[in-house]
């Protein structure tokens, strides 16, 4: 496992060096994995975020229906001219039209091999994933803001905590009102 991950979802240079092992150790070792890796693809221990959250700004489809039909047909050794067509009833009620809304929840067959854990809702929506930016920021910022309050570090939830490239330019040219020396307070200059 890598100690530090470089994350730059859309390669625009607004990256972060994520201290993966440090976070894991601080948050409870291996028991903490599900805080970030809330789900894994079947037979994968820690699916990287980008595998599901593959679009930076828009939701992304994550369920490969055709591929799933083929895998089910092969696994169950279904026969016939088009064996994958016989796999429909494994997920859909045969007396109803085959639509996503009446399909079984993925967790009915994949709870263990997707390492879902104890999600607070019974039916996970696994057809699509939220945008990459939203997934990262919602997960990270919420935790950083809570920790910032606990540790009396109000800036812990700010962008530049993780994205060093977004740090404000600090200039020590401000003069103190009662002395001619430079102030110890940074002056922030917006780009």
Coordinates of N, CA and C in Angstrom, one line a residue:
X1 N 0.8 -1.2 0.0 CA 0.0 0.0 0.0 C 0.9 1.2 0.0
X2 N 0.5 2.2 -0.8 CA 1.3 3.5 -0.9 C 1.0 4.3 0.4
X3 N 2.1 4.9 0.9 CA 1.9 5.8 2.0 C 1.3 7.1 1.7
X4 N 1.6 7.7 0.5 CA 1.1 8.9 0.0 C 0.5 8.8 -1.4
X5 N -0.7 9.3 -1.6 CA -1.3 9.2 -2.9 C -1.3 10.6 -3.5
X6 N -1.0 10.8 -4.8 CA -1.2 12.1 -5.5 C -2.5 12.0 -6.2
X7 N -3.4 13.0 -5.8 CA -4.7 13.0 -6.3 C -4.9 14.3 -7.1
X8 N -5.2 14.1 -8.4 CA -5.5 15.2 -9.3 C -6.5 14.7 -10.3
X9 N -7.8 14.7 -9.9 CA -8.8 14.0 -10.7 C -8.9 14.4 -12.1
X10 N -8.8 15.7 -12.4 CA -9.0 16.1 -13.8 C -7.7 16.6 -14.4
X11 N -6.6 16.4 -13.7 CA -5.2 16.8 -14.2 C -5.1 18.3 -14.5
X12 N -5.8 19.1 -13.7 CA -5.7 20.5 -13.9 C -4.6 21.2 -13.0
X13 N -3.9 20.4 -12.3 CA -2.8 20.9 -11.4 C -3.3 21.3 -10.0
X14 N -4.6 21.2 -9.8 CA -5.1 21.5 -8.4 C -5.1 20.1 -7.7
X15 N -3.9 19.7 -7.3 CA -3.8 18.3 -6.8 C -3.6 18.4 -5.3
X16 N -3.6 17.2 -4.7 CA -3.3 17.1 -3.3 C -2.4 15.8 -3.1
X17 N -1.5 15.9 -2.2 CA -0.7 14.8 -1.8 C -1.4 14.2 -0.6
X18 N -2.1 13.1 -0.7 CA -2.9 12.6 0.3 C -2.1 11.6 1.2
X19 N -1.9 11.9 2.4 CA -1.1 10.9 3.3 C -2.0 9.8 3.7
X20 N -2.2 8.8 2.9 CA -3.1 7.7 3.0 C -2.9 6.9 4.3
X21 N -1.7 6.5 4.5 CA -1.4 5.7 5.7 C -1.6 6.5 7.0
X22 N -1.2 7.7 7.0 CA -1.4 8.6 8.2 C -2.9 8.7 8.5
X23 N -3.7 8.9 7.5 CA -5.1 9.0 7.7 C -5.7 7.7 8.3
X24 N -5.2 6.6 7.7 CA -5.7 5.3 8.1 C -5.3 5.1 9.6
X25 N -4.1 5.4 10.0 CA -3.7 5.2 11.3 C -4.4 6.1 12.3
X26 N -4.6 7.3 11.9 CA -5.4 8.3 12.8 C -6.8 7.9 13.0
X27 N -7.4 7.3 11.9 CA -8.9 7.1 12.0 C -9.2 5.7 12.5
X28 N -8.3 4.8 12.8 CA -8.6 3.5 13.4 C -8.1 2.4 12.7
X29 N -6.9 2.5 12.0 CA -6.3 1.5 11.2 C -7.2 0.8 10.2
X30 N -7.2 -0.5 10.0 CA -8.0 -1.1 9.0 C -9.5 -1.0 9.1
X31 N -9.9 -0.8 10.4 CA -11.4 -0.6 10.6 C -11.9 0.7 10.0
X32 N -11.0 1.6 9.7 CA -11.3 2.9 9.2 C -11.5 2.9 7.7
X33 N -11.1 1.9 7.0 CA -11.1 1.9 5.5 C -12.5 2.3 4.9
X34 N -13.6 1.8 5.5 CA -14.9 2.0 5.0 C -15.4 3.5 5.1
X35 N -14.6 4.3 5.9 CA -15.0 5.7 5.9 C -14.8 6.4 4.6
X36 N -13.8 5.9 3.8 CA -13.6 6.5 2.5 C -13.9 5.5 1.4
X37 N -13.5 4.2 1.6 CA -13.8 3.2 0.6 C -15.1 2.5 1.0
X38 N -16.2 3.3 0.8 CA -17.5 2.8 1.3 C -18.0 1.6 0.5
X39 N -17.5 1.4 -0.6 CA -17.9 0.2 -1.4 C -16.8 -0.2 -2.3
X40 N -16.7 -1.5 -2.6 CA -15.7 -2.0 -3.6 C -16.4 -2.7 -4.7
X41 N -15.8 -2.8 -5.8 CA -16.4 -3.6 -6.9 C -16.2 -5.0 -6.5
X42 N -17.1 -5.9 -7.1 CA -17.0 -7.3 -6.7 C -15.6 -7.9 -6.8
X43 N -15.2 -8.6 -5.8 CA -13.9 -9.2 -5.7 C -12.7 -8.3 -5.7
X44 N -12.9 -7.0 -5.3 CA -11.9 -6.0 -5.2 C -11.9 -5.5 -3.7
X45 N -10.7 -5.5 -3.1 CA -10.7 -5.1 -1.7 C -10.8 -3.6 -1.5
X46 N -10.2 -2.7 -2.3 CA -10.3 -1.3 -2.1 C -10.3 -0.6 -3.4
X47 N -11.5 -0.5 -4.0 CA -11.6 0.1 -5.3 C -11.3 1.6 -5.2
X48 N -10.4 2.1 -6.1 CA -10.1 3.5 -6.1 C -11.3 4.3 -6.4
X49 N -11.4 5.5 -5.9 CA -12.5 6.4 -6.1 C -12.9 6.6 -7.5
X50 N -11.8 6.8 -8.4 CA -12.1 7.2 -9.8 C -12.7 6.0 -10.6
X51 N -12.7 4.8 -10.1 CA -13.3 3.7 -10.8 C -14.8 3.9 -10.9
X52 N -15.5 4.4 -9.9 CA -16.9 4.7 -10.0 C -17.1 6.2 -10.2
X53 N -16.4 7.1 -9.5 CA -16.6 8.5 -9.7 C -15.7 9.0 -10.8
X54 N -16.0 8.5 -12.1 CA -15.1 8.7 -13.2 C -15.3 10.0 -13.9
X55 N -16.3 10.8 -13.6 CA -16.5 12.1 -14.2 C -16.3 13.2 -13.2
X56 N -15.5 14.2 -13.5 CA -15.2 15.2 -12.5 C -16.5 16.0 -12.1
X57 N -17.3 16.4 -13.0 CA -18.4 17.3 -12.7 C -19.8 16.7 -12.9
X58 N -19.9 15.5 -13.5 CA -21.3 14.9 -13.7 C -21.3 13.5 -13.1
X59 N -22.5 13.0 -12.8 CA -22.6 11.7 -12.4 C -22.2 10.7 -13.5
X60 N -21.8 9.5 -13.1 CA -21.3 8.5 -14.1 C -22.0 7.2 -13.9
X61 N -22.3 6.6 -15.0 CA -22.8 5.2 -14.9 C -21.8 4.3 -14.4
X62 N -22.1 3.4 -13.5 CA -21.1 2.4 -13.0 C -21.5 1.0 -13.2
X63 N -22.8 0.8 -13.6 CA -23.2 -0.6 -13.8 C -23.2 -1.0 -15.3
X64 N -22.4 -2.0 -15.6 CA -22.3 -2.5 -16.9 C -23.3 -3.6 -17.1
X65 N -24.5 -3.3 -17.6 CA -25.6 -4.3 -17.6 C -25.2 -5.4 -18.6
X66 N -24.7 -5.1 -19.7 CA -24.4 -6.2 -20.7 C -23.3 -7.1 -20.1
X67 N -22.3 -6.5 -19.5 CA -21.2 -7.3 -18.9 C -21.7 -8.2 -17.8
X68 N -22.6 -7.6 -17.0 CA -23.2 -8.4 -15.9 C -24.0 -9.6 -16.4
X69 N -24.8 -9.4 -17.5 CA -25.5 -10.5 -18.1 C -24.6 -11.6 -18.5
X70 N -23.5 -11.2 -19.1 CA -22.5 -12.2 -19.7 C -21.9 -12.9 -18.5
X71 N -21.5 -12.2 -17.5 CA -20.8 -12.9 -16.3 C -21.7 -13.9 -15.6
X72 N -23.0 -13.5 -15.4 CA -24.0 -14.3 -14.8 C -24.2 -15.6 -15.6
X73 N -24.3 -15.4 -16.9 CA -24.5 -16.6 -17.8 C -23.3 -17.5 -17.8
X74 N -22.1 -17.0 -17.7 CA -20.9 -17.9 -17.6 C -20.8 -18.5 -16.3
X75 N -21.0 -17.8 -15.2 CA -20.9 -18.3 -13.9 C -21.9 -19.4 -13.6
X76 N -23.2 -19.2 -14.1 CA -24.2 -20.2 -13.8 C -24.3 -21.2 -15.0
X77 N -23.4 -21.2 -15.9 CA -23.4 -22.1 -17.1 C -24.8 -22.2 -17.8
X78 N -25.4 -21.0 -18.0 CA -26.7 -21.0 -18.7 C -26.5 -21.4 -20.2
X79 N -27.5 -22.1 -20.7 CA -27.3 -22.6 -22.1 C -28.3 -21.9 -23.0
X80 N -28.3 -22.3 -24.3 CA -29.1 -21.8 -25.3 C -28.3 -21.0 -26.3
X81 N -29.0 -20.5 -27.3 CA -28.4 -19.8 -28.4 C -27.8 -18.5 -27.9
X82 N -28.5 -17.8 -27.0 CA -28.0 -16.5 -26.4 C -28.2 -16.7 -24.8
X83 N -27.2 -17.4 -24.2 CA -27.3 -17.7 -22.8 C -27.5 -16.5 -21.9
X84 N -26.8 -15.4 -22.3 CA -26.9 -14.2 -21.4 C -28.4 -13.7 -21.3
X85 N -29.2 -13.9 -22.3 CA -30.6 -13.5 -22.2 C -31.4 -14.3 -21.2
X86 N -30.8 -15.5 -20.8 CA -31.5 -16.3 -19.7 C -31.1 -15.8 -18.3
X87 N -30.2 -14.8 -18.2 CA -29.8 -14.4 -16.9 C -30.7 -13.3 -16.3
X88 N -31.6 -12.8 -17.1 CA -32.5 -11.7 -16.7 C -33.2 -12.0 -15.4
X89 N -33.7 -13.2 -15.2 CA -34.5 -13.5 -14.1 C -33.7 -13.6 -12.8
X90 N -32.4 -13.5 -12.9 CA -31.6 -13.5 -11.7 C -31.7 -12.2 -11.0
X91 N -32.0 -11.1 -11.7 CA -32.1 -9.8 -11.1 C -33.5 -9.2 -11.2
X92 N -34.2 -9.6 -12.2 CA -35.5 -9.0 -12.5 C -36.7 -10.0 -12.2
X93 N -37.8 -9.5 -11.8 CA -39.0 -10.3 -11.6 C -39.5 -10.7 -13.0
X94 N -39.6 -12.1 -13.3 CA -39.9 -12.5 -14.7 C -41.3 -12.0 -15.1
X95 N -42.2 -11.7 -14.2 CA -43.5 -11.3 -14.6 C -43.7 -9.8 -14.8
X96 N -42.6 -9.1 -14.8 CA -42.6 -7.6 -15.0 C -41.6 -7.2 -16.0
X97 N -41.7 -6.0 -16.6 CA -40.7 -5.6 -17.6 C -39.4 -5.5 -16.9
X98 N -38.3 -5.7 -17.6 CA -37.0 -5.6 -17.1 C -36.5 -4.2 -17.1
X99 N -36.6 -3.5 -16.0 CA -36.2 -2.1 -15.8 C -35.3 -2.0 -14.6
X100 N -34.5 -0.9 -14.6 CA -33.7 -0.7 -13.4 C -34.5 -0.5 -12.1
X101 N -35.7 0.0 -12.3 CA -36.5 0.3 -11.1 C -37.1 -1.0 -10.4
X102 N -37.2 -2.0 -11.2 CA -37.7 -3.3 -10.5 C -36.6 -4.4 -10.5
X103 N -35.4 -4.0 -10.6 CA -34.3 -5.0 -10.4 C -34.0 -5.2 -8.9
X104 N -33.5 -6.3 -8.6 CA -33.0 -6.6 -7.2 C -31.9 -5.6 -6.9
X105 N -31.8 -5.3 -5.6 CA -30.6 -4.5 -5.2 C -29.4 -5.3 -5.4
X106 N -28.3 -4.7 -5.8 CA -27.0 -5.3 -6.0 C -26.6 -6.1 -4.7
X107 N -26.9 -5.5 -3.6 CA -26.5 -6.1 -2.3 C -27.2 -7.4 -2.0
X108 N -28.2 -7.8 -2.7 CA -28.8 -9.1 -2.5 C -27.9 -10.2 -2.8
X109 N -27.0 -10.0 -3.8 CA -26.1 -11.0 -4.2 C -24.6 -10.6 -3.9
X110 N -24.4 -9.3 -3.7 CA -23.0 -8.9 -3.6 C -22.6 -8.2 -2.3
X111 N -23.4 -8.4 -1.2 CA -23.0 -7.7 0.0 C -21.6 -8.0 0.5
X112 N -21.3 -9.3 0.5 CA -19.9 -9.7 1.0 C -18.8 -9.4 0.0
X113 N -19.0 -9.7 -1.3 CA -17.8 -9.5 -2.2 C -17.6 -8.0 -2.6
X114 N -18.6 -7.1 -2.2 CA -18.4 -5.7 -2.5 C -18.0 -5.0 -1.3
X115 N -17.8 -5.7 -0.2 CA -17.4 -5.1 1.1 C -18.1 -3.8 1.5
X116 N -19.4 -3.9 1.4 CA -20.2 -2.7 1.6 C -20.3 -2.3 3.1
X117 N -20.3 -3.2 4.0 CA -20.3 -2.9 5.4 C -21.7 -2.6 5.9
X118 N -21.8 -1.8 6.9 CA -23.1 -1.5 7.5 C -23.6 -0.1 7.0
X119 N -24.1 -0.1 5.8 CA -24.6 1.2 5.3 C -25.9 1.5 6.0
X120 N -26.3 2.7 6.2 CA -27.5 3.1 6.9 C -28.8 2.9 6.1
X121 N -28.7 2.5 4.9 CA -29.9 2.3 4.1 C -29.9 1.0 3.5
X122 N -31.0 0.4 3.3 CA -31.1 -1.0 2.8 C -30.8 -1.2 1.3
X123 N -31.2 -0.2 0.5 CA -31.0 -0.4 -0.9 C -30.1 0.7 -1.5
X124 N -28.9 0.3 -1.7 CA -27.9 1.2 -2.3 C -28.2 1.5 -3.7
X125 N -28.0 2.7 -4.1 CA -28.2 3.1 -5.5 C -26.9 3.0 -6.2
X126 N -26.7 1.9 -6.9 CA -25.4 1.6 -7.5 C -25.3 1.7 -9.0
X127 N -26.4 2.3 -9.6 CA -26.4 2.5 -11.1 C -25.5 3.6 -11.5
X128 N -25.3 4.6 -10.7 CA -24.5 5.7 -11.0 C -23.8 6.2 -9.8
X129 N -22.7 7.0 -10.0 CA -21.9 7.5 -8.9 C -21.9 9.1 -9.1
X130 N -21.8 9.7 -7.9 CA -21.8 11.2 -7.9 C -20.5 11.7 -8.6
X131 N -20.4 12.9 -9.0 CA -19.2 13.5 -9.6 C -18.0 13.3 -8.7
X132 N -16.8 13.1 -9.3 CA -15.6 12.9 -8.6 C -15.4 14.1 -7.6
X133 N -15.5 15.3 -8.1 CA -15.2 16.5 -7.2 C -16.1 16.5 -6.0
X134 N -17.4 16.2 -6.2 CA -18.4 16.2 -5.1 C -18.0 15.0 -4.1
X135 N -17.7 13.9 -4.6 CA -17.4 12.7 -3.8 C -16.2 13.0 -2.9
X136 N -15.2 13.6 -3.5 CA -14.0 13.9 -2.7 C -14.3 15.0 -1.7
X137 N -14.8 16.1 -2.1 CA -15.0 17.2 -1.3 C -16.0 16.9 -0.1
X138 N -17.1 16.3 -0.5 CA -18.1 16.0 0.6 C -17.5 15.1 1.7
X139 N -16.8 14.1 1.3 CA -16.2 13.2 2.2 C -15.1 13.9 3.0
X140 N -14.2 14.5 2.4 CA -13.0 15.1 3.1 C -13.4 16.3 3.9
X141 N -14.1 17.2 3.3 CA -14.4 18.5 4.0 C -15.2 18.3 5.2
X142 N -16.2 17.5 5.2 CA -17.0 17.2 6.4 C -16.2 16.7 7.5
X143 N -15.3 15.8 7.3 CA -14.4 15.2 8.3 C -13.4 16.3 8.8
X144 N -12.8 17.0 7.9 CA -11.8 18.0 8.2 C -12.5 19.1 9.1
X145 N -13.7 19.5 8.7 CA -14.4 20.6 9.5 C -14.7 20.1 10.9
X146 N -15.1 18.9 11.1 CA -15.4 18.3 12.4 C -14.1 18.2 13.2
X147 N -13.0 17.8 12.6 CA -11.7 17.7 13.3 C -11.2 19.0 13.6
X148 N -11.4 20.0 12.7 CA -10.9 21.4 13.0 C -11.5 21.9 14.2
X149 N -12.8 21.7 14.5 CA -13.5 22.1 15.7 C -12.9 21.4 16.9
X150 N -12.8 20.1 16.8 CA -12.2 19.3 17.9 C -10.8 19.8 18.3
X151 N -10.0 20.0 17.3 CA -8.6 20.4 17.5 C -8.3 21.9 17.6
X152 N -9.4 22.7 17.5 CA -9.2 24.1 17.5 C -8.3 24.6 16.4
X153 N -8.6 24.0 15.2 CA -7.8 24.4 14.0 C -8.9 24.8 13.0
X154 N -9.4 26.0 13.0 CA -10.5 26.4 12.2 C -10.2 26.3 10.7
X155 N -9.0 26.4 10.2 CA -8.7 26.3 8.8 C -8.5 24.9 8.3
X156 N -8.7 23.9 9.1 CA -8.5 22.5 8.6 C -9.5 22.1 7.5
X157 N -10.6 22.7 7.4 CA -11.6 22.5 6.4 C -11.4 23.3 5.1
X158 N -10.4 24.2 5.1 CA -10.2 25.1 4.0 C -9.5 24.4 2.8
X159 N -9.7 24.8 1.6 CA -9.2 24.2 0.4 C -7.6 23.9 0.5
X160 N -6.9 25.0 1.0 CA -5.5 24.9 0.9 C -4.9 23.9 2.0
X161 N -5.7 23.4 2.9 CA -5.2 22.4 3.8 C -4.7 21.2 3.0
X162 N -5.5 20.8 2.0 CA -5.2 19.6 1.1 C -4.5 20.1 -0.2
X163 N -5.0 21.1 -0.8 CA -4.5 21.6 -2.1 C -3.5 22.7 -1.8
X164 N -2.2 22.4 -1.7 CA -1.2 23.3 -1.4 C -1.1 24.4 -2.5
X165 N -1.5 24.0 -3.7 CA -1.4 24.9 -4.9 C -2.4 26.0 -4.7
X166 N -3.3 25.9 -3.8 CA -4.3 27.0 -3.6 C -4.0 27.8 -2.4
X167 N -2.9 27.7 -1.8 CA -2.5 28.5 -0.7 C -2.5 30.0 -1.1
X168 N -3.0 30.9 -0.3 CA -2.9 32.3 -0.6 C -1.5 32.8 -0.6
X169 N -1.2 33.8 -1.4 CA 0.1 34.4 -1.4 C 0.2 35.3 -0.1
X170 N 1.1 35.0 0.7 CA 1.3 35.8 1.9 C 2.4 36.8 1.8
X171 N 2.1 38.0 1.9 CA 3.1 39.1 1.9 C 3.2 39.7 3.2
X172 N 4.4 39.8 3.7 CA 4.6 40.5 5.0 C 5.1 41.9 4.8
X173 N 4.2 42.7 4.1 CA 4.5 44.1 3.9 C 3.6 45.0 4.7
X174 N 2.6 44.4 5.3 CA 1.6 45.2 6.1 C 2.3 45.8 7.3
X175 N 2.1 47.0 7.5 CA 2.7 47.7 8.7 C 1.8 47.7 9.9
X176 N 2.3 47.5 11.0 CA 1.5 47.5 12.2 C 1.1 48.9 12.5
X177 N -0.1 49.1 13.0 CA -0.6 50.5 13.3 C 0.2 51.3 14.3
X178 N 0.8 50.6 15.3 CA 1.6 51.3 16.3 C 3.1 51.1 16.2
X179 N 3.6 50.4 15.2 CA 5.1 50.3 15.0 C 5.4 50.4 13.5
X180 N 6.6 50.6 13.2 CA 7.0 50.7 11.8 C 7.5 49.3 11.4
X181 N 7.4 48.3 12.2 CA 7.9 47.0 11.8 C 6.8 46.3 11.0
X182 N 7.2 45.3 10.3 CA 6.2 44.5 9.5 C 5.3 43.7 10.5
X183 N 4.1 43.6 10.2 CA 3.1 42.9 11.0 C 3.4 41.4 10.9
X184 N 3.1 40.7 12.0 CA 3.2 39.2 11.9 C 2.0 38.6 11.2
X185 N 0.9 39.4 11.0 CA -0.3 38.9 10.4 C 0.0 38.9 8.9
X186 N -0.4 37.8 8.2 CA -0.2 37.7 6.7 C -1.2 38.6 6.0
X187 N -0.8 39.2 4.9 CA -1.7 39.9 4.1 C -2.0 39.0 2.9
X188 N -3.3 38.7 2.7 CA -3.7 37.8 1.6 C -4.0 38.6 0.4
X189 N -3.4 38.2 -0.7 CA -3.6 38.9 -2.0 C -4.3 37.9 -2.9
X190 N -5.5 38.3 -3.4 CA -6.2 37.4 -4.3 C -5.6 37.5 -5.6
X191 N -5.6 36.3 -6.3 CA -5.0 36.3 -7.7 C -5.8 37.1 -8.7

